PDB file of C-alpha atoms and ligand atoms in Angstrom:
ATOM      1  CA  MET H  13       5.631   8.616  -0.106  1.00 97.00           C
ATOM      2  CA  ASN H  14       2.627   6.392  -0.721  1.00 98.00           C
ATOM      3  CA  THR H  15       2.424   4.049   2.244  1.00 98.00           C
ATOM      4  CA  VAL H  16       0.291   1.023   3.021  1.00 98.00           C
ATOM      5  CA  VAL H  17      -0.055   0.083   6.690  1.00 98.00           C
ATOM      6  CA  LEU H  18      -0.745  -3.518   7.741  1.00 98.00           C
ATOM      7  CA  VAL H  19      -2.521  -3.949  11.068  1.00 98.00           C
ATOM      8  CA  SER H  20      -4.076  -6.657  13.221  1.00 97.00           C
ATOM      9  CA  GLY H  21      -5.155  -4.746  16.311  1.00 96.00           C
ATOM     10  CA  ARG H  22      -6.151  -1.458  17.862  1.00 95.00           C
ATOM     11  CA  GLY H  23      -3.965   0.734  15.679  1.00 97.00           C
ATOM     12  CA  SER H  24      -2.316   3.133  18.102  1.00 98.00           C
ATOM     13  CA  ASN H  25       0.762   3.162  15.867  1.00 98.00           C
ATOM     14  CA  LEU H  26      -1.432   3.842  12.850  1.00 98.00           C
ATOM     15  CA  LYS H  27      -2.933   6.775  14.763  1.00 98.00           C
ATOM     16  CA  ALA H  28       0.552   8.049  15.590  1.00 98.00           C
ATOM     17  CA  ILE H  29       1.416   8.026  11.869  1.00 98.00           C
ATOM     18  CA  PHE H  30      -1.800   9.868  10.993  1.00 98.00           C
ATOM     19  CA  ASP H  31      -1.099  12.429  13.747  1.00 98.00           C
ATOM     20  CA  ALA H  32       2.469  12.978  12.552  1.00 98.00           C
ATOM     21  CA  ILE H  33       1.225  13.464   8.983  1.00 98.00           C
ATOM     22  CA  ASP H  34      -1.306  16.018  10.261  1.00 97.00           C
ATOM     23  CA  GLN H  35       1.479  17.830  12.114  1.00 97.00           C
ATOM     24  CA  ARG H  36       3.608  17.755   8.943  1.00 97.00           C
ATOM     25  CA  SER H  37       6.372  15.870  10.728  1.00 97.00           C
ATOM     26  CA  CYS H  38       5.908  12.747   8.593  1.00 97.00           C
ATOM     27  CA  ALA H  39       6.118  13.110   4.813  1.00 97.00           C
ATOM     28  CA  ALA H  40       4.003  10.072   4.043  1.00 97.00           C
ATOM     29  CA  LYS H  41       0.586   9.540   2.553  1.00 98.00           C
ATOM     30  CA  ILE H  42      -1.351   6.529   3.777  1.00 98.00           C
ATOM     31  CA  VAL H  43      -2.999   5.107   0.668  1.00 98.00           C
ATOM     32  CA  GLY H  44      -4.478   2.017   2.292  1.00 98.00           C
ATOM     33  CA  VAL H  45      -4.752  -0.038   5.464  1.00 98.00           C
ATOM     34  CA  VAL H  46      -4.847  -3.821   5.206  1.00 98.00           C
ATOM     35  CA  SER H  47      -5.681  -6.254   7.990  1.00 98.00           C
ATOM     36  CA  ASP H  48      -5.912  -9.985   8.557  1.00 98.00           C
ATOM     37  CA  ARG H  49      -8.733  -9.320  11.044  1.00 97.00           C
ATOM     38  CA  SER H  50     -12.088  -7.844  10.107  1.00 97.00           C
ATOM     39  CA  ASN H  51     -12.630  -6.641  13.697  1.00 97.00           C
ATOM     40  CA  ALA H  52      -9.337  -4.746  14.026  1.00 97.00           C
ATOM     41  CA  ALA H  53     -10.109  -1.325  15.527  1.00 97.00           C
ATOM     42  CA  ALA H  54      -7.390   0.091  13.298  1.00 98.00           C
ATOM     43  CA  LEU H  55      -9.720  -0.423  10.320  1.00 98.00           C
ATOM     44  CA  ASP H  56     -12.313   1.910  11.867  1.00 98.00           C
ATOM     45  CA  LEU H  57      -9.627   4.504  12.397  1.00 98.00           C
ATOM     46  CA  ALA H  58      -8.596   4.267   8.736  1.00 98.00           C
ATOM     47  CA  THR H  59     -12.197   4.509   7.568  1.00 98.00           C
ATOM     48  CA  SER H  60     -12.776   7.569   9.745  1.00 98.00           C
ATOM     49  CA  ARG H  61      -9.846   9.177   7.933  1.00 97.00           C
ATOM     50  CA  GLY H  62     -11.213   8.295   4.503  1.00 97.00           C
ATOM     51  CA  VAL H  63      -8.445   5.774   3.834  1.00 98.00           C
ATOM     52  CA  PRO H  64      -9.391   2.613   1.884  1.00 98.00           C
ATOM     53  CA  THR H  65      -9.241  -0.637   3.842  1.00 98.00           C
ATOM     54  CA  ARG H  66      -8.969  -4.261   2.828  1.00 98.00           C
ATOM     55  CA  VAL H  67      -9.335  -7.406   4.958  1.00 98.00           C
ATOM     56  CA  VAL H  68      -7.501 -10.592   4.010  1.00 98.00           C
ATOM     57  CA  PRO H  69      -8.440 -13.057   6.747  1.00 97.00           C
ATOM     58  CA  LEU H  70      -6.401 -16.134   7.565  1.00 95.00           C
ATOM     59  CA  ARG H  71      -8.457 -18.731   9.392  1.00 93.00           C
ATOM     60  CA  LYS H  72      -7.340 -21.991  10.924  1.00 92.00           C
ATOM     61  CA  GLY H  73      -6.927 -24.548   8.147  1.00 93.00           C
ATOM     62  CA  ASP H  74      -6.716 -21.939   5.383  1.00 95.00           C
ATOM     63  CA  ASP H  75      -4.064 -22.358   2.697  1.00 96.00           C
ATOM     64  CA  ARG H  76      -1.278 -20.022   3.858  1.00 96.00           C
ATOM     65  CA  ASN H  77       0.322 -19.850   0.401  1.00 97.00           C
ATOM     66  CA  LEU H  78      -2.961 -18.707  -1.080  1.00 97.00           C
ATOM     67  CA  TRP H  79      -3.395 -16.173   1.731  1.00 98.00           C
ATOM     68  CA  ASN H  80       0.060 -14.776   0.989  1.00 98.00           C
ATOM     69  CA  GLU H  81      -0.831 -14.467  -2.701  1.00 98.00           C
ATOM     70  CA  VAL H  82      -4.099 -12.659  -1.989  1.00 98.00           C
ATOM     71  CA  LEU H  83      -2.453 -10.399   0.582  1.00 98.00           C
ATOM     72  CA  ALA H  84       0.277  -9.433  -1.882  1.00 98.00           C
ATOM     73  CA  SER H  85      -2.285  -8.840  -4.597  1.00 98.00           C
ATOM     74  CA  GLU H  86      -4.446  -6.574  -2.414  1.00 98.00           C
ATOM     75  CA  VAL H  87      -1.445  -4.599  -1.175  1.00 98.00           C
ATOM     76  CA  SER H  88      -0.015  -4.275  -4.711  1.00 98.00           C
ATOM     77  CA  LYS H  89      -3.265  -2.797  -6.008  1.00 98.00           C
ATOM     78  CA  LEU H  90      -2.703   0.132  -3.621  1.00 98.00           C
ATOM     79  CA  GLU H  91       0.683   0.772  -5.310  1.00 98.00           C
ATOM     80  CA  PRO H  92       2.716   1.479  -2.160  1.00 98.00           C
ATOM     81  CA  GLU H  93       6.234   2.827  -2.130  1.00 97.00           C
ATOM     82  CA  LEU H  94       6.566   1.693   1.480  1.00 98.00           C
ATOM     83  CA  ILE H  95       4.731  -0.962   3.503  1.00 98.00           C
ATOM     84  CA  VAL H  96       4.576  -0.549   7.285  1.00 98.00           C
ATOM     85  CA  LEU H  97       3.684  -3.389   9.635  1.00 98.00           C
ATOM     86  CA  ALA H  98       2.142  -1.641  12.644  1.00 98.00           C
ATOM     87  CA  GLY H  99       0.977  -4.425  14.921  1.00 97.00           C
ATOM     88  CA  PHE H 100       0.497  -6.899  12.054  1.00 97.00           C
ATOM     89  CA  MET H 101       0.790 -10.264  13.781  1.00 95.00           C
ATOM     90  CA  ARG H 102       1.559 -12.492  10.798  1.00 96.00           C
ATOM     91  CA  VAL H 103       4.788 -13.612   9.177  1.00 95.00           C
ATOM     92  CA  LEU H 104       4.945 -12.492   5.547  1.00 97.00           C
ATOM     93  CA  GLY H 105       5.581 -14.992   2.758  1.00 96.00           C
ATOM     94  CA  PRO H 106       7.499 -14.677  -0.516  1.00 97.00           C
ATOM     95  CA  PRO H 107       4.816 -12.901  -2.592  1.00 97.00           C
ATOM     96  CA  LEU H 108       5.011  -9.655  -0.600  1.00 97.00           C
ATOM     97  CA  LEU H 109       8.677  -9.968   0.364  1.00 96.00           C
ATOM     98  CA  GLU H 110       9.739 -10.531  -3.250  1.00 95.00           C
ATOM     99  CA  GLY H 111       7.283  -7.978  -4.616  1.00 96.00           C
ATOM    100  CA  PHE H 112       8.601  -5.216  -2.343  1.00 96.00           C
ATOM    101  CA  PRO H 113      12.196  -6.106  -1.500  1.00 91.00           C
ATOM    102  CA  GLY H 114      13.591  -3.837   1.215  1.00 90.00           C
ATOM    103  CA  ARG H 115      10.406  -1.733   1.187  1.00 95.00           C
ATOM    104  CA  ILE H 116       8.663  -3.324   4.175  1.00 97.00           C
ATOM    105  CA  ILE H 117       9.317  -2.222   7.758  1.00 97.00           C
ATOM    106  CA  ASN H 118       7.973  -3.416  11.110  1.00 98.00           C
ATOM    107  CA  VAL H 119       7.739  -1.996  14.619  1.00 98.00           C
ATOM    108  CA  HIS H 120       8.319  -4.358  17.544  1.00 98.00           C
ATOM    109  CA  PRO H 121       8.029  -3.731  21.307  1.00 98.00           C
ATOM    110  CA  ALA H 122      11.513  -4.890  22.369  1.00 98.00           C
ATOM    111  CA  LEU H 123      15.153  -4.205  21.644  1.00 98.00           C
ATOM    112  CA  LEU H 124      15.627  -6.816  18.931  1.00 98.00           C
ATOM    113  CA  PRO H 125      17.199  -9.262  18.512  1.00 97.00           C
ATOM    114  CA  ALA H 126      16.028  -9.795  22.100  1.00 98.00           C
ATOM    115  CA  PHE H 127      12.437 -10.871  22.672  1.00 98.00           C
ATOM    116  CA  PRO H 128      10.952 -11.335  19.192  1.00 98.00           C
ATOM    117  CA  GLY H 129       7.406 -12.670  18.843  1.00 96.00           C
ATOM    118  CA  HIS H 130       3.959 -11.577  19.892  1.00 96.00           C
ATOM    119  CA  SER H 131       4.646 -10.645  23.533  1.00 97.00           C
ATOM    120  CA  GLY H 132       7.805  -8.542  23.564  1.00 98.00           C
ATOM    121  CA  ALA H 133       6.990  -6.609  26.743  1.00 98.00           C
ATOM    122  CA  ARG H 134       5.903  -9.687  28.705  1.00 98.00           C
ATOM    123  CA  ASP H 135       9.018 -11.579  27.597  1.00 98.00           C
ATOM    124  CA  ALA H 136      11.335  -8.714  28.582  1.00 98.00           C
ATOM    125  CA  LEU H 137       9.709  -8.599  32.020  1.00 98.00           C
ATOM    126  CA  ASP H 138      10.012 -12.356  32.441  1.00 98.00           C
ATOM    127  CA  GLY H 139      13.617 -12.181  31.209  1.00 98.00           C
ATOM    128  CA  GLY H 140      14.511  -9.814  34.038  1.00 97.00           C
ATOM    129  CA  VAL H 141      16.135  -7.154  31.847  1.00 98.00           C
ATOM    130  CA  ARG H 142      16.432  -3.629  33.232  1.00 97.00           C
ATOM    131  CA  ILE H 143      16.211  -1.903  29.869  1.00 98.00           C
ATOM    132  CA  THR H 144      13.990  -2.818  26.955  1.00 98.00           C
ATOM    133  CA  GLY H 145      12.418  -0.664  24.263  1.00 98.00           C
ATOM    134  CA  CYS H 146      11.211  -0.767  20.702  1.00 98.00           C
ATOM    135  CA  THR H 147      12.717  -1.460  17.305  1.00 98.00           C
ATOM    136  CA  VAL H 148      11.899  -0.512  13.744  1.00 97.00           C
ATOM    137  CA  HIS H 149      13.444  -2.915  11.256  1.00 96.00           C
ATOM    138  CA  VAL H 150      13.307  -4.078   7.661  1.00 95.00           C
ATOM    139  CA  VAL H 151      11.124  -7.161   7.316  1.00 96.00           C
ATOM    140  CA  ASP H 152      12.490 -10.455   6.064  1.00 93.00           C
ATOM    141  CA  SER H 153      11.066 -13.970   6.184  1.00 93.00           C
ATOM    142  CA  GLY H 154      11.721 -14.452   9.927  1.00 93.00           C
ATOM    143  CA  VAL H 155       9.788 -13.496  13.037  1.00 95.00           C
ATOM    144  CA  ASP H 156      10.855  -9.926  13.904  1.00 95.00           C
ATOM    145  CA  THR H 157      14.201 -10.436  12.163  1.00 94.00           C
ATOM    146  CA  GLY H 158      15.735  -8.292   9.436  1.00 93.00           C
ATOM    147  CA  PRO H 159      18.121  -5.328   9.525  1.00 93.00           C
ATOM    148  CA  ILE H 160      17.529  -2.933  12.396  1.00 94.00           C
ATOM    149  CA  ILE H 161      16.867   0.678  11.370  1.00 94.00           C
ATOM    150  CA  ALA H 162      16.210   2.391  14.700  1.00 94.00           C
ATOM    151  CA  GLN H 163      15.642   1.663  18.359  1.00 97.00           C
ATOM    152  CA  ALA H 164      14.480   3.518  21.453  1.00 97.00           C
ATOM    153  CA  ALA H 165      15.229   2.447  25.012  1.00 97.00           C
ATOM    154  CA  VAL H 166      12.688   2.141  27.824  1.00 97.00           C
ATOM    155  CA  PRO H 167      13.651   1.296  31.432  1.00 97.00           C
ATOM    156  CA  VAL H 168      11.908  -1.597  33.163  1.00 98.00           C
ATOM    157  CA  LEU H 169      10.567  -0.369  36.509  1.00 97.00           C
ATOM    158  CA  ALA H 170      10.398  -2.486  39.654  1.00 96.00           C
ATOM    159  CA  ASP H 171       6.602  -2.417  39.782  1.00 97.00           C
ATOM    160  CA  ASP H 172       6.023  -2.885  36.054  1.00 98.00           C
ATOM    161  CA  THR H 173       3.427  -5.299  34.760  1.00 98.00           C
ATOM    162  CA  ALA H 174       3.408  -6.399  31.140  1.00 98.00           C
ATOM    163  CA  ASP H 175       0.661  -3.841  30.527  1.00 98.00           C
ATOM    164  CA  THR H 176       2.403  -0.858  32.126  1.00 98.00           C
ATOM    165  CA  LEU H 177       5.656  -1.713  30.374  1.00 98.00           C
ATOM    166  CA  GLN H 178       3.912  -2.168  27.026  1.00 98.00           C
ATOM    167  CA  ALA H 179       2.180   1.201  27.494  1.00 98.00           C
ATOM    168  CA  ARG H 180       5.500   2.998  28.086  1.00 98.00           C
ATOM    169  CA  ILE H 181       7.106   1.179  25.158  1.00 98.00           C
ATOM    170  CA  GLN H 182       4.246   2.322  22.954  1.00 98.00           C
ATOM    171  CA  VAL H 183       4.896   5.960  23.861  1.00 98.00           C
ATOM    172  CA  GLN H 184       8.309   5.485  22.271  1.00 98.00           C
ATOM    173  CA  GLU H 185       6.935   3.490  19.323  1.00 98.00           C
ATOM    174  CA  HIS H 186       4.605   6.359  18.530  1.00 98.00           C
ATOM    175  CA  ARG H 187       7.582   8.714  18.299  1.00 97.00           C
ATOM    176  CA  LEU H 188      10.006   6.371  16.579  1.00 97.00           C
ATOM    177  CA  LEU H 189       7.875   4.822  13.825  1.00 98.00           C
ATOM    178  CA  PRO H 190       6.597   8.081  12.236  1.00 98.00           C
ATOM    179  CA  ARG H 191      10.103   9.514  12.482  1.00 96.00           C
ATOM    180  CA  VAL H 192      11.634   6.547  10.669  1.00 96.00           C
ATOM    181  CA  ILE H 193       8.943   6.728   7.986  1.00 97.00           C
ATOM    182  CA  HIS H 194       9.704  10.417   7.555  1.00 96.00           C
ATOM    183  CA  GLU H 195      13.435   9.786   7.283  1.00 93.00           C
ATOM    184  CA  ILE H 196      12.830   7.100   4.652  1.00 94.00           C
ATOM    185  CA  ALA H 197      10.481   9.445   2.764  1.00 95.00           C
ATOM    186  CA  THR H 198      13.027  12.243   2.783  1.00 92.00           C
ATOM    187  CA  GLY H 199      15.998  10.016   1.952  1.00 89.00           C
ATOM    188  CA  SER H 200      17.811  10.385   5.269  1.00 87.00           C
ATOM    189  CA  ILE H 201      17.494   6.642   5.696  1.00 89.00           C
ATOM    190  CA  GLN H 202      17.937   4.569   2.554  1.00 86.00           C
ATOM    191  CA  LEU H 203      16.506   1.099   2.310  1.00 85.00           C
ATOM    192  CA  ASP H 204      17.363  -1.408  -0.335  1.00 70.00           C
ATOM    193  CA  PRO H 205      17.281  -5.177  -0.405  1.00 47.00           C
ATOM    194  CA  LEU H 206      20.808  -5.536   0.867  1.00 34.00           C
ATOM    195  CA  ARG H 207      21.516  -2.767   3.312  1.00 45.00           C
ATOM    196  CA  VAL H 208      20.147  -0.163   5.615  1.00 45.00           C
ATOM    197  CA  GLY H 209      22.130   3.004   5.618  1.00 46.00           C
ATOM    198  CA  THR H 210      22.243   6.696   5.016  1.00 47.00           C
ATOM    199  CA  PRO H 211      23.204   8.686   1.936  1.00 46.00           C
ATOM    200  CA  ALA H 212      26.921   8.453   1.177  1.00 48.00           C
ATOM    201  CA  GLY H 213      28.921  10.946   3.204  1.00 44.00           C
ATOM    202  CA  ASP H 214      26.295  11.449   5.879  1.00 47.00           C
ATOM    203  CA  GLU H 215      27.074  10.557   9.444  1.00 46.00           C
ATOM    204  CA  ASP H 216      25.480   7.299  10.522  1.00 46.00           C
ATOM    205  CA  ARG H 217      22.038   8.299  11.750  1.00 43.00           C
ATOM    206  CA  SER H 218      20.491   4.882  11.372  1.00 44.00           C
ATOM    207  CA  LEU H 219      20.326   4.473  15.145  1.00 46.00           C
ATOM    208  CA  VAL H 220      17.820   6.917  16.568  1.00 48.00           C
ATOM    209  CA  VAL H 221      17.399   6.916  20.339  1.00 46.00           C
ATOM    210  CA  PRO H 222      14.955   9.600  21.435  1.00 47.00           C
ATOM    211  CA  GLU H 223      15.359  11.080  24.889  1.00 44.00           C
ATOM    212  CA  LEU H 224      13.297   9.329  27.510  1.00 40.00           C
TER     213      LEU H 224
HETATM  214  C1  GAR G 102       2.797  -2.693  18.963  1.00 58.06           C
HETATM  215  O1  GAR G 102       3.299  -2.581  20.261  1.00 58.06           O
HETATM  216  C2  GAR G 102       3.778  -3.395  18.060  1.00 58.06           C
HETATM  217  O2  GAR G 102       5.093  -3.137  18.402  1.00 58.06           O
HETATM  218  C3  GAR G 102       3.427  -4.845  18.286  1.00 58.06           C
HETATM  219  O3  GAR G 102       2.028  -4.846  18.297  1.00 58.06           O
HETATM  220  C4  GAR G 102       1.580  -3.643  18.918  1.00 58.06           C
HETATM  221  C5  GAR G 102       0.453  -3.069  18.096  1.00 58.06           C
HETATM  222  O4  GAR G 102      -0.137  -2.000  18.759  1.00 58.06           O
HETATM  223  N1  GAR G 102       3.986  -5.680  17.282  1.00 58.06           N
HETATM  224  C6  GAR G 102       4.551  -6.856  17.541  1.00 58.06           C
HETATM  225  O5  GAR G 102       4.584  -7.357  18.634  1.00 58.06           O
HETATM  226  C7  GAR G 102       5.178  -7.526  16.337  1.00 58.06           C
HETATM  227  N2  GAR G 102       5.912  -8.673  16.724  1.00 58.06           N
HETATM  228  P1  GAR G 102      -1.122  -1.026  18.004  1.00 58.06           P
HETATM  229  O6  GAR G 102      -2.152  -1.890  17.283  1.00 58.06           O
HETATM  230  O7  GAR G 102      -1.744  -0.223  19.103  1.00 58.06           O
HETATM  231  O8  GAR G 102      -0.312  -0.187  17.070  1.00 58.06           O
END
C-alpha cells in the first residue's frame, strides 16, 4: 500500500514504520515523506532510506489556503493510497481532506478525545489522570478529532515528568501505528469516508490494546 508520511519533527514514528516494513510486519511502501519544516530530522531519515521528500513550509503571515493547496498538490503527485500523519503538527484543510476522504490517519499521544493538541502527555499529567496512552484515528477537519481506529493504554507513574511519560507513550505509538497501517493494508481494518470498521462478519478488532 503506497503510503505518504507527513512529519514535522524527529520522526521516531516514521522510523518505527520503516523498521516494521523491514521486519515484514507492515505491508506498506513509503513512497514519500512531506514536511512543513525544512529542518525536521524525519526528512534526513527518509533521505537515508532513499525515500523522496518534499517541504511545504508555512510561515507566519503566509496564506494558509494557498499552503493547503500546495501541500495537497505535492502529496497528490506521490499518488498515495494512504496518508499517515506521524507528528505532523498542522491542521489539514479541505484540499487534502477532500482529495483523500477517509484515507488519512494520525497518531496522537493521548487517549482521545481526552487531551487533543500539541502537548498530549503534558496535558494528561496536568489533568491528573492515572491512565493515558496513544490513539490512531482518521483525520477530519478538527484538531485530533475524527473516528478512532485504535488505542493503547499507558499508566501515569507518580514520578513521571512530561518527558518520561511521552517517552513511554511513544513506545506504544511505535507498536500501534505500524500495526494499524498493516491492518489497513491487509483489509483487516476498512476505512471509508463514513465509517471505521472491519470486513463484514469479522469480530470487531478496531480497538487494539497491546499488552503493556
Ligand atoms: C508523537 O508523539 C505524536 O503522537 C505527536 O507528535 C509526536 C511526534 O514524534 N503528535 C501529536 O501530538 C499530534 N497532535 P515523532 O516525530 O518522534 O514521531
